[in-house]
Amino acid sequence: MVKGVIFDFDGLILDTETHQYLLLQEIFSEYGCELPIERWQQEIGTHSGFSPFQYLSENIQQKIDPPILQKQFKEKFNKKLVGEQARDGVEEYLQEAKELKLKIGLASSSNYKWVSTHLDNLNILHYFDCIKTSDDVEKVKPDPALYLETAKELGLLAEECLVFEDSANGALAAKEAKMKCIIVPNQVTHTMNFCSVAHRMNSMSEMALKEVIAYINN
């Protein structure tokens, strides 16, 4: 029986990931280079220490300053996110979860300041009973710690939690936590190879939350 829902953030609630990749490609193209989608997908939903601009430096014949490019990228990226809305169906799911008296958690490999700032900008921060981020664990996804810690604070067992994810690393973390997982990929993650998940949707607007839960409970 599902008693709580746990959401990822980047790429699922707010599609930061598509903006991020398209902007990186824009910068790479200025140097006649490309960041392969398959390489970037390995970094989505986790932190490995990979630097796209160090990668660029290693793959072109001219000298660049990765820290300066990173600073320029961050400024452009933040500007692109101003005024962005949550993905289709997200707020409806949060409202429905409250109506169904489900506990609502969030588990993100990003830090709390990043997540909470954007949730506040989207005016949905108040929906969450618990938010766990990279600030709370030693290892982020695909390690299950974020999901396990979220369930613990919600007072739920793993089998009582339904996870919504958009990335392979996130789906694997949910699986390792022994939780059921629904995949809602975005433009950058839809070609990923996902582990065994309960269901896949293009958007949360495809099905009402109660219909998803009924499907999971059968």
Short mmCIF file of C-alpha atoms in Angstrom, two decimals:
data_model
loop_
_atom_site.label_atom_id
_atom_site.label_comp_id
_atom_site.label_asym_id
_atom_site.label_seq_id
_atom_site.Cartn_x
_atom_site.Cartn_y
_atom_site.Cartn_z
CA MET A 1 0.00 0.00 0.00
CA VAL A 2 1.43 3.36 -1.04
CA LYS A 3 1.45 5.82 1.86
CA GLY A 4 3.93 8.34 0.51
CA VAL A 5 5.35 9.74 -2.71
CA ILE A 6 8.95 10.87 -3.15
CA PHE A 7 9.98 13.13 -6.02
CA ASP A 8 13.33 13.82 -7.61
CA PHE A 9 13.90 17.49 -8.45
CA ASP A 10 16.19 18.34 -11.39
CA GLY A 11 14.68 17.17 -14.66
CA LEU A 12 11.52 15.85 -13.02
CA ILE A 13 9.89 18.80 -11.26
CA LEU A 14 11.83 21.52 -13.07
CA ASP A 15 13.53 20.57 -16.32
CA THR A 16 16.88 22.11 -15.52
CA GLU A 17 18.61 19.22 -17.30
CA THR A 18 17.45 20.03 -20.82
CA HIS A 19 18.40 23.70 -20.44
CA GLN A 20 21.75 22.65 -19.00
CA TYR A 21 22.63 20.30 -21.84
CA LEU A 22 21.47 22.63 -24.62
CA LEU A 23 23.52 25.46 -23.16
CA LEU A 24 26.59 23.24 -22.87
CA GLN A 25 26.16 22.21 -26.51
CA GLU A 26 25.88 25.88 -27.48
CA ILE A 27 29.20 26.65 -25.77
CA PHE A 28 30.90 23.52 -27.14
CA SER A 29 29.81 24.40 -30.69
CA GLU A 30 31.66 27.72 -30.41
CA TYR A 31 34.84 25.63 -30.26
CA GLY A 32 33.82 23.22 -33.02
CA CYS A 33 33.23 20.45 -30.49
CA GLU A 34 30.30 18.43 -29.15
CA LEU A 35 29.41 16.92 -25.78
CA PRO A 36 27.99 13.48 -26.63
CA ILE A 37 24.56 12.96 -25.06
CA GLU A 38 25.61 9.46 -23.97
CA ARG A 39 28.55 10.91 -22.01
CA TRP A 40 26.46 13.61 -20.37
CA GLN A 41 23.70 11.18 -19.43
CA GLN A 42 26.17 9.41 -17.15
CA GLU A 43 26.29 12.58 -15.02
CA ILE A 44 22.57 13.19 -14.76
CA GLY A 45 21.15 12.60 -11.30
CA THR A 46 24.53 12.15 -9.63
CA HIS A 47 27.88 13.85 -8.91
CA SER A 48 31.02 12.14 -10.21
CA GLY A 49 33.37 15.11 -10.38
CA PHE A 50 33.15 15.22 -14.19
CA SER A 51 33.86 18.69 -15.62
CA PRO A 52 32.35 19.34 -19.06
CA PHE A 53 34.78 22.19 -19.66
CA GLN A 54 37.79 20.07 -18.74
CA TYR A 55 36.40 17.53 -21.21
CA LEU A 56 36.18 20.31 -23.81
CA SER A 57 39.76 21.36 -23.09
CA GLU A 58 40.97 17.80 -23.66
CA ASN A 59 39.14 17.48 -26.99
CA ILE A 60 40.09 20.66 -28.84
CA GLN A 61 43.34 22.02 -30.21
CA GLN A 62 43.23 25.39 -28.48
CA LYS A 63 43.81 26.55 -24.94
CA ILE A 64 40.80 27.52 -22.82
CA ASP A 65 40.24 28.38 -19.17
CA PRO A 66 37.66 25.87 -17.78
CA PRO A 67 36.93 27.89 -14.58
CA ILE A 68 36.10 31.02 -16.61
CA LEU A 69 33.85 29.03 -18.95
CA GLN A 70 32.16 27.43 -15.95
CA LYS A 71 31.44 30.87 -14.49
CA GLN A 72 30.01 32.11 -17.80
CA PHE A 73 27.91 28.96 -18.12
CA LYS A 74 26.51 29.34 -14.59
CA GLU A 75 25.44 32.93 -15.26
CA LYS A 76 23.69 32.00 -18.53
CA PHE A 77 22.12 28.90 -16.99
CA ASN A 78 20.61 30.80 -14.07
CA LYS A 79 19.17 33.40 -16.46
CA LYS A 80 17.55 30.66 -18.56
CA LEU A 81 15.79 29.25 -15.51
CA VAL A 82 14.21 32.57 -14.50
CA GLY A 83 10.49 32.35 -15.09
CA GLU A 84 10.54 28.64 -15.94
CA GLN A 85 7.50 26.65 -14.83
CA ALA A 86 7.26 23.18 -13.30
CA ARG A 87 6.77 20.33 -15.75
CA ASP A 88 3.22 19.43 -16.77
CA GLY A 89 1.22 17.72 -14.06
CA VAL A 90 3.69 18.30 -11.22
CA GLU A 91 1.60 20.67 -9.13
CA GLU A 92 -1.55 18.66 -9.82
CA TYR A 93 0.21 15.57 -8.42
CA LEU A 94 1.29 17.48 -5.32
CA GLN A 95 -2.24 18.77 -4.76
CA GLU A 96 -3.70 15.30 -5.28
CA ALA A 97 -1.18 13.75 -2.92
CA LYS A 98 -2.32 16.18 -0.20
CA GLU A 99 -5.97 15.35 -0.92
CA LEU A 100 -5.16 11.62 -0.65
CA LYS A 101 -3.39 12.35 2.66
CA LEU A 102 -0.13 10.89 1.38
CA LYS A 103 3.19 11.99 2.83
CA ILE A 104 5.28 13.93 0.31
CA GLY A 105 9.07 13.84 0.15
CA LEU A 106 11.80 15.02 -2.17
CA ALA A 107 15.21 13.39 -2.68
CA SER A 108 17.77 15.23 -4.79
CA SER A 109 21.47 14.85 -5.54
CA SER A 110 21.65 18.66 -5.72
CA ASN A 111 22.16 20.80 -2.61
CA TYR A 112 19.38 22.19 -0.44
CA LYS A 113 19.91 25.83 -1.41
CA TRP A 114 19.48 25.02 -5.12
CA VAL A 115 16.41 22.86 -4.59
CA SER A 116 14.62 25.03 -2.04
CA THR A 117 15.25 28.25 -3.99
CA HIS A 118 13.62 26.84 -7.13
CA LEU A 119 10.77 25.17 -5.25
CA ASP A 120 10.06 28.52 -3.61
CA ASN A 121 10.18 30.30 -6.99
CA LEU A 122 7.70 27.74 -8.33
CA ASN A 123 5.52 28.31 -5.24
CA ILE A 124 5.41 24.60 -4.39
CA LEU A 125 7.88 24.38 -1.49
CA HIS A 126 5.03 24.18 1.04
CA TYR A 127 3.81 20.85 -0.33
CA PHE A 128 6.81 18.87 0.92
CA ASP A 129 6.90 17.19 4.32
CA CYS A 130 10.56 16.28 3.90
CA ILE A 131 13.41 17.35 1.62
CA LYS A 132 16.68 15.43 1.51
CA THR A 133 19.61 16.60 -0.60
CA SER A 134 23.33 16.08 -1.09
CA ASP A 135 23.80 18.04 2.15
CA ASP A 136 22.29 15.12 4.09
CA VAL A 137 24.20 12.08 2.79
CA GLU A 138 27.76 10.98 2.09
CA LYS A 139 26.84 9.40 -1.25
CA VAL A 140 24.23 10.66 -3.71
CA LYS A 141 22.33 8.66 -6.33
CA PRO A 142 22.67 5.95 -7.58
CA ASP A 143 23.36 5.14 -3.93
CA PRO A 144 19.98 4.55 -2.18
CA ALA A 145 20.84 6.71 0.87
CA LEU A 146 18.79 9.73 -0.22
CA TYR A 147 15.65 7.66 -0.65
CA LEU A 148 16.18 5.68 2.52
CA GLU A 149 16.74 8.86 4.56
CA THR A 150 13.64 10.47 3.06
CA ALA A 151 11.46 7.47 3.90
CA LYS A 152 12.87 7.38 7.42
CA GLU A 153 12.02 11.03 8.08
CA LEU A 154 8.54 10.52 6.61
CA GLY A 155 8.06 7.61 9.01
CA LEU A 156 7.46 5.15 6.17
CA LEU A 157 8.79 1.76 5.15
CA ALA A 158 10.49 1.49 1.75
CA GLU A 159 7.62 -0.60 0.37
CA GLU A 160 5.16 2.16 1.31
CA CYS A 161 6.93 4.72 -0.91
CA LEU A 162 6.37 5.47 -4.58
CA VAL A 163 9.23 7.30 -6.30
CA PHE A 164 9.02 9.57 -9.34
CA GLU A 165 12.28 9.88 -11.28
CA ASP A 166 13.59 11.03 -14.65
CA SER A 167 17.12 9.58 -14.74
CA ALA A 168 18.76 6.17 -14.77
CA ASN A 169 20.89 7.01 -11.71
CA GLY A 170 17.76 8.02 -9.82
CA ALA A 171 15.81 4.95 -10.88
CA LEU A 172 18.68 2.72 -9.75
CA ALA A 173 18.77 4.48 -6.37
CA ALA A 174 15.04 3.86 -5.92
CA LYS A 175 15.44 0.23 -6.92
CA GLU A 176 18.32 -0.25 -4.47
CA ALA A 177 16.14 1.31 -1.77
CA LYS A 178 13.48 -1.35 -2.55
CA MET A 179 10.94 1.27 -3.63
CA LYS A 180 8.60 1.22 -6.61
CA CYS A 181 9.58 3.77 -9.23
CA ILE A 182 7.74 5.63 -11.98
CA ILE A 183 9.89 7.12 -14.74
CA VAL A 184 8.93 10.48 -16.25
CA PRO A 185 11.91 11.25 -18.54
CA ASN A 186 12.64 14.57 -20.19
CA GLN A 187 14.16 15.56 -23.52
CA VAL A 188 17.68 14.70 -22.35
CA THR A 189 16.94 11.50 -20.41
CA HIS A 190 14.30 9.74 -22.54
CA THR A 191 16.91 7.62 -24.40
CA MET A 192 18.53 6.31 -21.21
CA ASN A 193 18.57 2.63 -20.36
CA PHE A 194 16.50 2.40 -17.18
CA CYS A 195 16.54 -0.46 -14.71
CA SER A 196 13.31 -2.33 -14.05
CA VAL A 197 10.67 0.23 -13.09
CA ALA A 198 6.95 0.00 -12.36
CA HIS A 199 5.77 2.29 -15.15
CA ARG A 200 6.91 5.00 -17.58
CA MET A 201 5.10 8.19 -18.58
CA ASN A 202 6.00 11.09 -20.85
CA SER A 203 4.31 13.51 -18.45
CA MET A 204 2.51 13.45 -15.13
CA SER A 205 -0.47 14.92 -16.97
CA GLU A 206 -1.03 11.52 -18.65
CA MET A 207 -2.59 9.90 -15.58
CA ALA A 208 -4.05 11.11 -12.31
CA LEU A 209 -1.95 10.19 -9.28
CA LYS A 210 -4.70 7.98 -7.85
CA GLU A 211 -4.72 6.02 -11.14
CA VAL A 212 -0.96 5.53 -10.93
CA ILE A 213 -1.25 4.31 -7.35
CA ALA A 214 -4.11 1.95 -8.27
CA TYR A 215 -1.91 0.53 -11.04
CA ILE A 216 0.99 0.08 -8.63
CA ASN A 217 -1.17 -1.57 -5.97
CA ASN A 218 -2.58 -4.17 -8.38
#
